[in-house]
Each structure stands twice: as C-alpha cells, then as structure tokens.
Coordinates of C-alpha atoms in Angstrom, one line a residue:
M1 CA 106.9 128.8 181.5
A2 CA 109.1 125.9 182.4
D3 CA 111.0 124.1 179.6
M4 CA 108.9 121.5 177.9
T5 CA 111.5 119.0 177.3
S6 CA 115.2 118.2 177.6
F7 CA 117.8 117.3 174.9
D8 CA 120.0 114.3 174.8
K9 CA 123.7 114.5 174.1
D10 CA 123.3 114.6 170.3
G11 CA 120.9 117.6 170.3
T12 CA 117.6 115.8 169.8
P13 CA 114.5 116.2 172.0
E14 CA 114.4 113.5 174.7
V15 CA 110.7 113.0 175.3
S16 CA 108.8 109.9 176.4
Q17 CA 105.3 109.3 175.0
P18 CA 103.3 110.7 178.1
E19 CA 105.8 113.6 178.3
S20 CA 105.3 114.2 174.6
R21 CA 101.5 114.6 175.1
D22 CA 102.1 117.0 177.9
A23 CA 104.6 118.9 175.9
M24 CA 102.2 119.3 173.0
R25 CA 99.5 120.6 175.4
N26 CA 102.0 123.0 176.8
L27 CA 102.9 124.2 173.3
A28 CA 99.2 124.6 172.5
Q29 CA 98.8 126.7 175.6
R30 CA 101.6 128.9 174.5
L31 CA 99.8 129.4 171.2
V32 CA 96.8 130.5 173.2
E33 CA 98.9 133.0 175.2
A34 CA 100.4 134.4 172.0
G35 CA 96.9 135.0 170.5
K36 CA 97.5 132.4 167.7
L37 CA 94.8 130.0 169.1
Q38 CA 91.5 130.7 170.7
P39 CA 90.8 128.8 174.0
S40 CA 87.6 127.4 172.6
G41 CA 89.6 126.1 169.6
L42 CA 92.0 124.4 172.0
D43 CA 89.2 122.7 173.8
R44 CA 87.7 121.5 170.5
A45 CA 91.1 120.1 169.4
L46 CA 91.6 118.4 172.8
R47 CA 88.2 116.7 172.4
V48 CA 89.2 115.4 168.9
N49 CA 92.5 114.2 170.4
E50 CA 90.7 112.3 173.2
E51 CA 87.9 110.9 171.1
T52 CA 89.9 109.8 168.1
G53 CA 93.5 109.5 169.4
E54 CA 94.7 111.9 166.6
N55 CA 97.8 113.8 167.3
L56 CA 96.9 117.2 168.9
A57 CA 99.1 119.2 166.5
S58 CA 97.5 117.4 163.6
A59 CA 94.1 118.2 165.0
L60 CA 94.9 121.9 165.4
T61 CA 95.9 122.2 161.7
K62 CA 93.3 120.0 160.2
L63 CA 90.5 121.9 162.0
G64 CA 92.0 125.1 160.7
L65 CA 92.6 126.5 164.2
V66 CA 96.3 127.1 163.8
S67 CA 98.3 127.8 160.7
E68 CA 101.2 125.5 159.9
I69 CA 103.7 128.3 160.1
D70 CA 102.5 129.4 163.5
L71 CA 102.7 125.8 164.8
A72 CA 106.2 125.4 163.4
A73 CA 107.3 128.7 164.9
A74 CA 105.9 127.6 168.3
Y75 CA 107.8 124.3 168.1
A76 CA 111.0 126.2 167.3
E77 CA 110.6 128.8 170.0
T78 CA 109.5 126.3 172.7
L79 CA 112.1 123.6 172.0
G80 CA 114.9 126.0 171.1
L81 CA 115.3 124.6 167.6
K82 CA 116.0 126.3 164.3
L83 CA 113.2 127.0 161.9
V84 CA 114.0 125.9 158.3
A85 CA 113.0 128.2 155.4
R86 CA 112.0 126.7 152.0
T87 CA 115.2 128.0 150.5
D88 CA 117.3 126.0 153.0
F89 CA 116.5 122.6 151.7
P90 CA 119.1 120.6 149.8
T91 CA 119.2 120.2 146.0
E92 CA 120.0 116.5 146.0
P93 CA 118.4 113.8 148.2
L94 CA 120.4 112.2 151.1
F95 CA 120.4 108.5 152.1
E96 CA 118.4 107.4 149.0
D97 CA 119.6 103.9 149.6
R98 CA 118.6 103.8 153.3
L99 CA 115.5 106.1 153.6
S100 CA 112.6 105.5 151.2
L101 CA 110.5 108.3 149.8
R102 CA 107.4 106.7 151.4
F103 CA 109.0 106.8 154.8
L104 CA 110.0 110.4 154.4
Q105 CA 106.5 111.4 153.2
Q106 CA 104.8 109.5 156.1
A107 CA 107.2 110.8 158.7
R108 CA 107.2 114.3 157.2
V109 CA 111.0 114.7 157.4
V110 CA 113.8 115.7 155.0
P111 CA 117.5 115.0 155.7
M112 CA 119.2 118.4 155.2
E113 CA 122.9 117.6 155.4
Q114 CA 125.5 115.3 156.8
G115 CA 128.3 116.9 158.7
P116 CA 131.0 115.8 161.2
D117 CA 128.5 116.2 164.1
G118 CA 125.8 114.1 162.5
V119 CA 122.7 114.4 160.3
V120 CA 120.6 117.6 160.2
L121 CA 117.0 116.6 159.9
A122 CA 114.0 118.9 159.1
M123 CA 110.8 117.7 160.8
A124 CA 107.2 118.7 160.9
D125 CA 106.8 117.1 164.3
P126 CA 110.1 117.4 166.3
L127 CA 108.5 115.5 169.2
D128 CA 108.3 112.3 167.2
R129 CA 111.0 110.3 168.9
F130 CA 110.4 107.1 166.8
V131 CA 111.2 108.9 163.6
I132 CA 114.4 110.5 165.1
D133 CA 115.6 107.0 166.2
A134 CA 114.8 105.5 162.8
V135 CA 116.8 108.1 161.0
R136 CA 119.7 107.8 163.5
M137 CA 119.9 104.0 162.9
A138 CA 119.6 104.3 159.1
A139 CA 122.2 107.0 158.9
G140 CA 124.5 105.6 161.5
A141 CA 125.1 109.0 163.0
P142 CA 123.6 111.4 165.6
V143 CA 120.6 113.5 164.5
E144 CA 120.2 117.3 164.9
V145 CA 116.6 118.3 164.7
R146 CA 115.2 121.4 163.0
V147 CA 111.6 122.4 162.4
A148 CA 109.8 122.9 159.0
T149 CA 106.2 123.2 158.0
P150 CA 104.5 120.2 156.4
A151 CA 103.9 122.2 153.2
D152 CA 107.6 123.1 152.9
I153 CA 108.6 119.5 153.5
E154 CA 106.2 118.2 150.9
A155 CA 107.5 120.8 148.4
A156 CA 111.1 119.8 149.2
L157 CA 110.4 116.1 148.7
H158 CA 108.6 116.8 145.4
G159 CA 111.6 118.8 144.2
L160 CA 114.1 116.1 145.3
Y161 CA 112.3 113.0 144.1
D162 CA 109.8 114.1 141.4
G163 CA 110.7 117.4 139.8
G164 CA 114.4 118.0 140.1
G165 CA 117.3 117.4 137.7
D166 CA 117.0 114.4 135.4
R167 CA 113.9 113.2 137.2
A168 CA 111.9 116.0 135.4
A169 CA 112.3 114.0 132.2
D170 CA 110.0 111.4 133.7
I171 CA 107.2 114.0 133.6
T172 CA 107.9 116.3 130.7
G173 CA 110.5 114.6 128.5
G174 CA 110.9 111.6 126.2
D175 CA 108.0 110.2 124.1
G176 CA 105.4 110.8 126.9
G177 CA 103.7 113.6 124.9
V178 CA 100.3 113.1 123.4
D179 CA 98.5 114.9 120.6
A180 CA 95.0 116.2 121.2
E181 CA 93.6 113.9 118.5
A182 CA 95.3 110.8 119.9
D183 CA 93.4 107.5 120.3
V184 CA 91.1 107.6 123.4
E185 CA 92.5 104.4 124.8
R186 CA 96.1 105.7 124.4
L187 CA 95.0 108.9 126.1
R188 CA 93.4 106.9 128.9
D189 CA 96.6 104.9 129.4
L190 CA 98.8 108.0 129.4
A191 CA 96.5 109.8 131.9
S192 CA 96.8 106.8 134.2
E193 CA 100.6 106.7 134.2
A194 CA 102.5 107.7 137.4
P195 CA 104.2 110.9 136.1
V196 CA 100.9 112.5 134.9
I197 CA 99.1 111.4 138.1
R198 CA 101.9 113.0 140.2
L199 CA 101.8 116.1 138.1
V200 CA 98.0 116.6 138.6
N201 CA 98.2 115.7 142.3
R202 CA 101.0 118.2 142.8
M203 CA 99.0 120.9 141.0
I204 CA 96.2 120.4 143.4
E205 CA 98.5 120.3 146.4
R206 CA 100.2 123.5 145.5
A207 CA 96.8 125.2 145.0
V208 CA 95.8 124.1 148.5
E209 CA 99.1 125.3 150.0
Q210 CA 98.6 128.7 148.5
R211 CA 95.0 128.9 149.8
A212 CA 93.7 129.1 146.2
S213 CA 90.0 129.0 145.5
D214 CA 90.4 127.9 141.8
I215 CA 92.8 126.2 139.5
H216 CA 92.7 127.4 135.8
I217 CA 94.3 125.2 133.1
E218 CA 94.3 127.0 129.8
P219 CA 95.6 125.8 126.5
F220 CA 97.2 128.2 124.0
E221 CA 99.2 127.7 120.8
G222 CA 102.5 126.1 121.8
R223 CA 102.0 126.3 125.6
I224 CA 99.6 125.5 128.5
R225 CA 99.1 128.0 131.2
V226 CA 98.3 127.1 134.8
R227 CA 97.0 129.8 137.2
Y228 CA 95.7 129.8 140.7
R229 CA 93.1 132.3 142.0
V230 CA 94.4 133.4 145.5
D231 CA 92.3 135.9 147.4
G232 CA 90.3 136.7 144.3
V233 CA 93.4 137.5 142.1
L234 CA 94.8 135.1 139.5
R235 CA 98.5 134.2 139.8
E236 CA 100.4 132.3 137.2
A237 CA 102.2 129.1 138.2
E238 CA 104.8 126.9 136.7
S239 CA 103.4 125.4 133.6
P240 CA 103.9 121.8 132.4
A241 CA 105.0 120.9 128.9
D242 CA 102.5 121.7 126.2
R243 CA 102.5 118.1 124.9
L244 CA 101.1 116.9 128.2
A245 CA 98.0 119.1 127.9
A246 CA 95.6 116.4 126.6
A247 CA 96.9 113.9 129.2
I248 CA 96.5 116.3 132.1
V249 CA 92.9 117.2 131.0
S250 CA 92.1 113.5 130.6
R251 CA 93.5 112.7 134.0
I252 CA 91.2 115.3 135.6
K253 CA 88.3 114.0 133.6
I254 CA 88.9 110.5 134.8
M255 CA 89.0 111.7 138.4
A256 CA 85.8 113.6 137.9
R257 CA 84.1 110.7 136.1
L258 CA 83.6 112.7 132.9
N259 CA 83.7 111.4 129.3
I260 CA 87.3 111.7 128.1
A261 CA 86.2 111.0 124.5
E262 CA 84.0 114.0 124.4
R263 CA 86.1 117.1 123.6
R264 CA 83.6 119.2 121.7
L265 CA 81.1 120.0 124.4
P266 CA 81.5 121.5 128.0
Q267 CA 81.3 119.0 130.9
D268 CA 80.9 119.4 134.6
G269 CA 81.9 117.0 137.4
R270 CA 83.2 116.7 140.9
I271 CA 86.3 115.2 142.6
K272 CA 86.9 114.4 146.2
V273 CA 90.5 114.6 147.3
V274 CA 92.5 114.5 150.6
V275 CA 95.5 116.8 150.9
R276 CA 97.5 116.5 154.1
G277 CA 94.7 114.8 155.9
K278 CA 92.0 117.4 155.0
E279 CA 89.1 116.6 152.6
F280 CA 88.4 118.9 149.7
D281 CA 85.7 118.9 147.0
L282 CA 86.8 120.1 143.5
R283 CA 84.1 121.3 141.2
V284 CA 85.4 120.6 137.7
S285 CA 84.3 122.5 134.6
T286 CA 85.7 121.8 131.1
T287 CA 85.0 123.8 128.0
P288 CA 86.4 123.5 124.4
S289 CA 88.6 126.2 123.0
L290 CA 90.6 126.9 119.9
H291 CA 93.7 125.0 121.1
G292 CA 92.2 122.3 123.3
E293 CA 90.0 122.0 126.4
S294 CA 90.2 124.6 129.2
V295 CA 89.6 123.3 132.7
V296 CA 88.7 125.2 135.9
M297 CA 88.6 123.4 139.3
R298 CA 86.9 125.2 142.2
I299 CA 88.4 124.1 145.5
L300 CA 85.9 123.7 148.4
D301 CA 87.4 122.9 151.8
R302 CA 84.8 120.6 153.3
D303 CA 86.1 121.1 156.9
G304 CA 87.4 124.7 156.6
A305 CA 84.4 126.7 155.5
V306 CA 84.2 129.9 157.6
L307 CA 80.6 130.1 158.9
D308 CA 81.0 133.0 161.3
F309 CA 79.7 136.4 160.6
K310 CA 82.6 138.3 162.2
S311 CA 85.1 136.3 160.1
L312 CA 83.1 137.0 157.0
G313 CA 83.5 140.8 157.5
F314 CA 80.3 141.9 159.4
L315 CA 81.1 144.7 161.7
D316 CA 79.0 145.0 164.9
D317 CA 76.5 147.6 163.6
T318 CA 76.0 145.9 160.3
L319 CA 75.6 142.5 161.9
K320 CA 73.0 143.9 164.3
I321 CA 70.9 145.2 161.4
Y322 CA 71.4 142.0 159.3
L323 CA 70.3 139.7 162.2
S324 CA 67.2 141.9 162.8
V325 CA 66.1 140.9 159.3
L326 CA 67.3 137.3 159.4
E327 CA 65.5 136.4 162.6
R328 CA 62.1 137.4 161.4
P329 CA 59.7 134.4 161.3
H330 CA 58.7 134.8 157.6
G331 CA 59.4 136.9 154.5
I332 CA 62.3 137.1 152.1
L333 CA 65.9 138.0 152.7
L334 CA 68.1 138.4 149.6
V335 CA 71.9 138.5 149.3
T336 CA 73.2 140.1 146.1
G337 CA 76.5 140.6 144.4
P338 CA 78.4 139.4 141.4
T339 CA 79.7 135.8 140.9
G340 CA 82.4 135.0 143.5
S341 CA 81.4 137.7 146.0
G342 CA 80.7 135.2 148.8
K343 CA 76.9 135.3 148.7
T344 CA 76.5 131.5 149.2
T345 CA 78.8 131.5 152.2
T346 CA 76.8 134.3 153.8
L347 CA 73.6 132.3 153.3
Y348 CA 75.2 129.2 154.7
T349 CA 76.3 131.1 157.8
S350 CA 72.8 132.5 158.1
L351 CA 71.3 129.0 157.9
M352 CA 73.6 127.7 160.6
R353 CA 72.6 130.4 162.9
L354 CA 68.9 129.5 162.3
N355 CA 69.5 125.8 162.4
S356 CA 67.9 124.1 165.5
P357 CA 66.0 120.9 166.2
E358 CA 62.7 123.0 166.3
R359 CA 63.1 124.2 162.7
K360 CA 63.0 122.3 159.4
I361 CA 65.3 123.8 156.8
L362 CA 65.4 122.9 153.1
T363 CA 67.7 124.2 150.4
V364 CA 67.8 123.9 146.6
E365 CA 71.2 124.7 145.1
D366 CA 73.2 124.5 141.9
P367 CA 75.6 123.2 143.0
V368 CA 75.6 122.2 146.7
E369 CA 78.9 123.7 147.8
Y370 CA 79.1 122.6 151.4
Q371 CA 77.1 120.0 153.3
L372 CA 75.3 121.5 156.4
D373 CA 74.5 119.1 159.2
G374 CA 70.8 119.2 160.0
V375 CA 69.8 120.9 156.7
L376 CA 68.1 119.0 153.9
Q377 CA 69.9 120.0 150.7
V378 CA 68.8 119.3 147.1
Q379 CA 71.0 119.5 144.1
V380 CA 69.4 120.9 140.9
K381 CA 69.6 118.5 138.0
P382 CA 68.3 120.1 134.8
D383 CA 69.0 116.9 132.7
I384 CA 66.1 115.2 134.6
E385 CA 64.1 118.4 134.8
L386 CA 64.8 118.9 138.6
T387 CA 64.8 122.7 138.4
F388 CA 64.7 125.3 141.1
A389 CA 61.0 125.8 140.5
R390 CA 60.1 122.1 140.6
A391 CA 62.1 121.5 143.7
L392 CA 60.5 124.4 145.4
R393 CA 57.0 123.2 144.6
S394 CA 57.9 119.9 146.3
F395 CA 59.3 121.8 149.3
L396 CA 56.0 123.4 150.0
R397 CA 54.5 119.9 150.6
Q398 CA 57.4 119.0 153.0
D399 CA 56.2 121.4 155.7
P400 CA 59.5 123.4 156.1
D401 CA 60.0 126.4 158.3
I402 CA 62.9 127.9 156.3
M403 CA 63.8 127.6 152.6
M404 CA 67.0 128.6 150.8
I405 CA 67.0 129.1 147.1
G406 CA 70.5 129.1 145.6
E407 CA 69.6 131.7 143.1
I408 CA 66.4 133.4 141.8
R409 CA 66.9 133.1 138.0
D410 CA 63.4 133.5 136.5
L411 CA 59.9 134.6 137.2
E412 CA 58.6 131.1 138.1
T413 CA 61.2 130.6 140.8
A414 CA 60.6 134.2 142.2
Q415 CA 56.8 133.6 142.3
I416 CA 57.1 130.4 144.2
G417 CA 59.5 132.1 146.7
V418 CA 57.0 134.9 147.2
Q419 CA 54.2 132.5 147.7
A420 CA 56.2 130.6 150.3
A421 CA 56.9 133.9 152.1
L422 CA 53.2 134.8 152.0
T423 CA 52.3 131.5 153.6
G424 CA 54.5 131.9 156.6
H425 CA 57.9 130.6 155.5
L426 CA 61.3 132.4 155.8
V427 CA 62.9 132.4 152.4
L428 CA 66.6 133.1 151.8
S429 CA 68.0 133.5 148.3
T430 CA 70.6 135.3 146.1
L431 CA 70.3 137.6 143.0
H432 CA 72.9 139.0 140.7
T433 CA 72.7 142.7 141.1
N434 CA 75.2 145.5 141.8
D435 CA 73.7 146.8 145.0
A436 CA 70.9 146.1 147.4
A437 CA 68.4 148.6 145.9
G438 CA 68.9 147.0 142.5
A439 CA 67.4 143.7 143.8
I440 CA 64.0 145.3 144.1
A441 CA 64.1 146.7 140.6
R442 CA 65.4 143.3 139.2
L443 CA 62.4 141.4 140.7
M444 CA 60.0 144.0 139.3
D445 CA 61.7 143.6 135.9
M446 CA 61.1 139.9 136.1
G447 CA 57.4 140.5 136.5
V448 CA 56.8 140.1 140.3
P449 CA 54.0 142.5 141.2
D450 CA 55.1 145.5 143.3
Y451 CA 52.5 144.9 146.0
L452 CA 53.8 141.4 146.5
L453 CA 57.3 142.7 146.9
T454 CA 56.3 145.2 149.6
S455 CA 54.5 142.4 151.4
T456 CA 57.3 139.8 151.4
I457 CA 60.7 141.4 151.1
N458 CA 62.2 142.0 154.6
G459 CA 65.6 143.1 153.5
V460 CA 68.5 142.9 151.0
A461 CA 72.2 142.5 151.8
A462 CA 74.7 143.4 149.0
Q463 CA 78.4 142.4 149.2
R464 CA 81.7 142.4 147.5
L465 CA 84.9 140.7 148.5
V466 CA 88.2 142.5 149.1
R467 CA 91.6 141.2 150.0
K468 CA 92.7 141.6 153.6
L469 CA 96.0 143.2 154.3
C470 CA 98.6 141.0 155.8
P471 CA 98.7 142.0 159.5
H472 CA 102.5 141.3 159.7
C473 CA 103.6 143.8 157.1
R474 CA 100.9 146.3 156.4
E475 CA 102.1 149.9 156.5
A476 CA 100.3 152.9 157.9
R477 CA 100.5 156.2 156.1
E478 CA 98.8 159.5 156.8
P479 CA 96.5 160.3 153.8
D480 CA 96.9 163.7 152.1
A481 CA 94.0 166.2 151.9
E482 CA 93.6 165.7 148.2
L483 CA 93.1 162.0 148.5
L484 CA 90.6 162.5 151.3
D485 CA 88.7 165.0 149.3
R486 CA 88.6 162.6 146.3
L487 CA 87.4 159.8 148.5
G488 CA 84.6 161.8 150.0
A489 CA 85.6 160.8 153.5
G490 CA 83.1 163.2 155.2
D491 CA 83.4 165.0 158.5
E492 CA 85.5 162.4 160.2
P493 CA 88.3 161.4 157.7
P494 CA 90.6 158.6 158.6
R495 CA 93.8 159.7 160.3
V496 CA 95.8 156.8 158.6
L497 CA 95.3 154.4 155.8
Y498 CA 97.1 151.1 155.5
H499 CA 98.9 149.8 152.4
P500 CA 100.4 146.4 151.4
T501 CA 104.2 145.9 151.5
G502 CA 104.8 142.1 151.4
C503 CA 106.7 139.7 153.6
D504 CA 107.4 136.0 153.9
K505 CA 104.1 135.3 155.7
C506 CA 102.0 136.5 152.8
N507 CA 104.4 135.3 150.1
G508 CA 105.3 138.8 149.2
G509 CA 101.8 139.8 148.1
G510 CA 100.9 142.1 151.0
Y511 CA 97.5 140.5 151.4
S512 CA 96.2 137.3 153.1
G513 CA 92.6 136.2 153.1
R514 CA 89.5 138.1 152.1
S515 CA 86.7 140.0 153.8
A516 CA 83.3 141.2 152.7
L517 CA 82.2 144.8 152.2
L518 CA 78.5 145.0 152.9
E519 CA 75.4 147.1 152.8
V520 CA 72.0 146.0 154.3
L521 CA 68.8 147.5 153.1
V522 CA 65.8 147.0 155.4
M523 CA 62.4 147.4 153.9
D524 CA 60.4 150.1 155.8
D525 CA 57.3 152.1 155.0
T526 CA 59.2 154.8 153.1
L527 CA 60.7 152.2 150.8
R528 CA 57.4 150.4 150.4
R529 CA 55.8 153.6 149.2
L530 CA 58.6 154.1 146.7
V531 CA 58.2 150.5 145.4
L532 CA 54.5 150.9 144.9
K533 CA 55.3 154.1 142.9
R534 CA 57.7 151.9 140.9
A535 CA 60.6 154.2 141.7
D536 CA 63.9 153.3 140.1
A537 CA 66.9 151.7 142.0
H538 CA 68.6 155.1 142.5
E539 CA 65.6 156.6 144.3
I540 CA 65.3 153.5 146.5
E541 CA 69.0 153.6 147.4
Q542 CA 68.9 157.3 148.3
A543 CA 65.9 156.8 150.5
A544 CA 67.7 153.8 152.2
I545 CA 70.8 155.9 152.8
E546 CA 68.7 158.7 154.3
G547 CA 67.1 156.1 156.5
G548 CA 70.6 155.1 157.9
M549 CA 71.9 152.4 155.4
M550 CA 75.7 152.4 155.1
T551 CA 76.7 151.7 151.5
I552 CA 79.3 149.1 150.5
Y553 CA 81.7 152.0 149.7
R554 CA 81.3 153.5 153.1
D555 CA 81.8 150.1 154.7
G556 CA 84.9 149.8 152.7
L557 CA 86.2 153.2 153.9
R558 CA 85.7 152.0 157.5
K559 CA 87.7 148.8 156.9
A560 CA 90.4 150.7 155.1
A561 CA 90.7 153.1 158.1
E562 CA 90.9 150.1 160.5
G563 CA 93.6 148.4 158.5
I564 CA 91.5 145.4 157.4
T565 CA 92.0 146.2 153.8
S566 CA 93.6 148.9 151.6
I567 CA 91.9 151.8 150.0
E568 CA 93.1 150.5 146.6
E569 CA 91.1 147.3 147.2
V570 CA 88.0 149.3 148.2
L571 CA 88.2 151.3 145.0
R572 CA 88.8 148.2 142.9
V573 CA 85.5 146.7 143.8
T574 CA 83.3 149.7 144.6
W575 CA 82.6 153.2 143.5
D576 CA 81.3 156.3 145.4
G577 CA 77.6 156.5 144.7

C-alpha cells in the first residue's frame, strides 16, 4: 500500500483535510486487511461518518468495531510513528501555563517531554493537524508526534492533574473527610464538591476502560474497598481514603436520584453517563452494612451489547438446534442458569432475530437492561403493584405474537405464560436452575400440571459464562493421559489444551472477554412420556443425552480444545454429570 501521508521538516504528519479523510479510510482498510475490522463494520462506520460528520476513527471505536489499541497500533504502523505505552508518560505536567487541562482533554494529547529538537506529543489522533499547530505555537518549538490510546491519555492526564503529588491532597487530604453520621446538608455539599465528583467519575471511567461489568464499593472498619468485576472475576482497585466513604456513596446516590438521608434501608436507582463519547446505564444498588453502605453499580453499555449468537458462544451445531426451537410459532422456550450467566443477553439476541414488522413483541422485565428498537418493553414496579403477572395479563389483551418474561418466579406467572403458549403465542423466559432438565422439575415443583408442560414447553437452553483466553498469549500444551482420563474426554480426546499466560493486551490476566457454555434440551415424545411419569431431573437429562443433547460440560471441553477457553475455566463453572 502506498504511504498515506508525508511528514514535514519537524517530523509531524503533513496532511490537508481532504487528504486526512482519505488517509483515515486507507487506515481503516488496512485494519480490514489485518482482520481487525469486518468489511460490514467499515461500511457501517462510513455511513455514520457520512450521515453525522463524526470522525471515522471515533465512529469505529464508539460502535465497538475496533479496539482503541488496535486503532493506535494501525496509526503507528501506517504513519511510521512510535506507540506510547502507559509507563512512558511523564510524572509532571509540561506547559501548564500555556496548555490548559480542558484543551488537553478535548484534543486528547499529552506533552511528553521537551528536548533540543522540540516537543514530543502523544496523540490519540495523529492526523489532527489543528492540534499539532496549536501545540507548536503554544510551546514555541517543533512537535514530534507519537501515538497513544485515548484511555492511556485520559489516565495520564488524571495522574498529572488530579491524582499526582500534592494534588492528591485535594481529594483525600485536609478536612475534607466526613463521618457517616454527618448532617445531611453537609454531606450533600461535600458530595457536590469537585474532588469527590472527579473521584467518582474517575472510578466509573476506570471500570469502563477495564471492560468491567460491575463496580463494588464496600465499607470495612478503617478502610473502603473498591473492586471491579472483569470477565466475571472481581479485581481489587486503588481505594480512596476511608473518611470519604460517606461522601462517595452520597455522590452516587445524588446521581441515581436516591434519598441520601436514608441509610438504614436498601435502595435501587439508575444513572446515565457518557464515557469517551459512549453512553452507559449504571444500575445502582445500595444496602446498609455494619460499617456503612455498600454500593454495587452494574455497567450496561447501551451501544455495545453483543446481540449475535456466534459472539455469545453458540457453535454451529448448538445454534442450529436452538434456532429450530426458537423459530416455532408458539410454545415456551426457557433459558436457565445462575445469576450473571448471560440469560437475558441470550433472550435479547433471540428477540432481535425474531423482530420484524410483521410481529408484535412485548416484554416484561425487572429491570429493563437494554432498549430494543421495535420491541415494547415494560419495567416491573412492585411499589405500584405492576408485577410480572399483572403485566402479562394486560399483554394478552394487546394482541402480541411474542412475549418475553424476564423471569418466572412464581406459579401465577408460570400459569399465565403457559396459558399464553396454549393460545398461540411464543413465550420466552428464564429460570434459575442448574441445568436444562432441572427447569422441567422446577416448574412441576411450582405446581404447573405435567400435562400442560408437555403441551407447551418446546425446549430449554442452559448456560454458564467462562472467560475467553487472550488470543495473543494463550499457550498450547499437550495434555497427559491422566488428565484426559480424569476429564472423561471420550474416544476423541483433544490433542492440545490451551492455558493462560498473560500479556500487555490482556493486562497480564491471560483472559479477555467471556463466552457461554450451552446445552439445549428439545422436548420430544420420549421426554414427554418421562414428564407425564413425573420423572426426576436426572432421568430427564439422561434421556436427553441419549437423544443427542450435548451437555454444558461437553460444550466446555470442545471450547477448551479449540482454544476459546481453558480447561480450568470449564471445571470452574461445570462438573461432569
């Protein structure tokens, strides 16, 4: 490929505006050729670029089509620039009197050093000639450009201007502490001060940077612990001063429109935030504990929800079976698993596959996690007696084709779901059971008659989430015979199994992202006869396996053999039944 741009005499890219647009398109094409970007994704980003005028690079990252590190690496390789690591940033800010923090944040740049040949400048967008010229004029010296990710630049600016050296005293020092029994107005004032606001905002930003699903703020005697749940595993983060605990909780309550004076009862709320141009919903839960209030914030990416079966972890044969059940015109399809196993995401993906102008789809959820275009969604509100059962009764008068029940929790909800299936509706829902066969037994335990279950249940999918191995550093090893015998690998044991090692791309953890392990039970005549005999879950499962069902454990072994996850992860969430 021809060079995208030239460099002027001081080493900065010399690019006019039209050439910059062409250069960015060429860079995106290089990402496609490297397998970092799908062609359909590039087309989508180009449409956003043309319709809204948004920078193409920004569109690629906001839509989740390219990671920040892949984009930065592409910039560096294509333009022949150096890529800056997080450890390369300075410990003291440069040009404080000439370059404001607001400018640096908006331009996404950090001055790295000033040498005899000019200023070294780390940039998220090295094609932004306006910013380069502005820094050159402010510094009165030539500019040498280097490339960094937006996340690293934000972290560097935070360390330089908010959290480094004496500046840390603004957040954690002095008389800024507050006792848990402090006057509510004083607490409100403290929670509204800039240092506490910055502290909470940075906490949320760091969680997003690390792809965390939850933020846990937990008070203990003499300290406050902050942890992020990344790929299903909690990681401890840097903790603020203990005396700021009440102010931090109050700030979060204000953002979630909760009552900051109420510290004896649990509360739930919601916050909408924007981090680096992307919108996120935070589901906030507070609960009182011995040493203060504990807060958990669930992070929901409004734009980045993965609603694609293959991305969720469905292999081809499993997906074929699942779709054969999903696309039936009426009946019940259940998705089971423990809390946090991705059941709702699987149901959302299923709804989006079924969503069309010819179908009316209604959902009742607690809470509504993602908004689906073209789907009418109802939020359960127990305080005004809008329960699952009450919403479902109203649904039957709305003439729907498909109904989704967030969770079947009681007999009344189950009975209405069964009645809807009997009257020609397709009903999707979740249950908390360990496996697919257990869902049948759970409904019978609730009191649903067995003959109604055999008439309405089309199938049950059970799932668990495992961490995916980092593709950049996973290590293949030949398993020994003892391990294969213990795993019960069968007649075709895997030749290699993959293990985590850790690298810069996965922050040393060896894992990046999560995938579902699945089993799909399809109701057939053999299973119906067992249900009518009131067979237990073990008998139903054995019959389903004999009929061709692949268990969660076996699905996990396949994914371990393919290098999607490790055998340690499979054993962590399953057992060999």
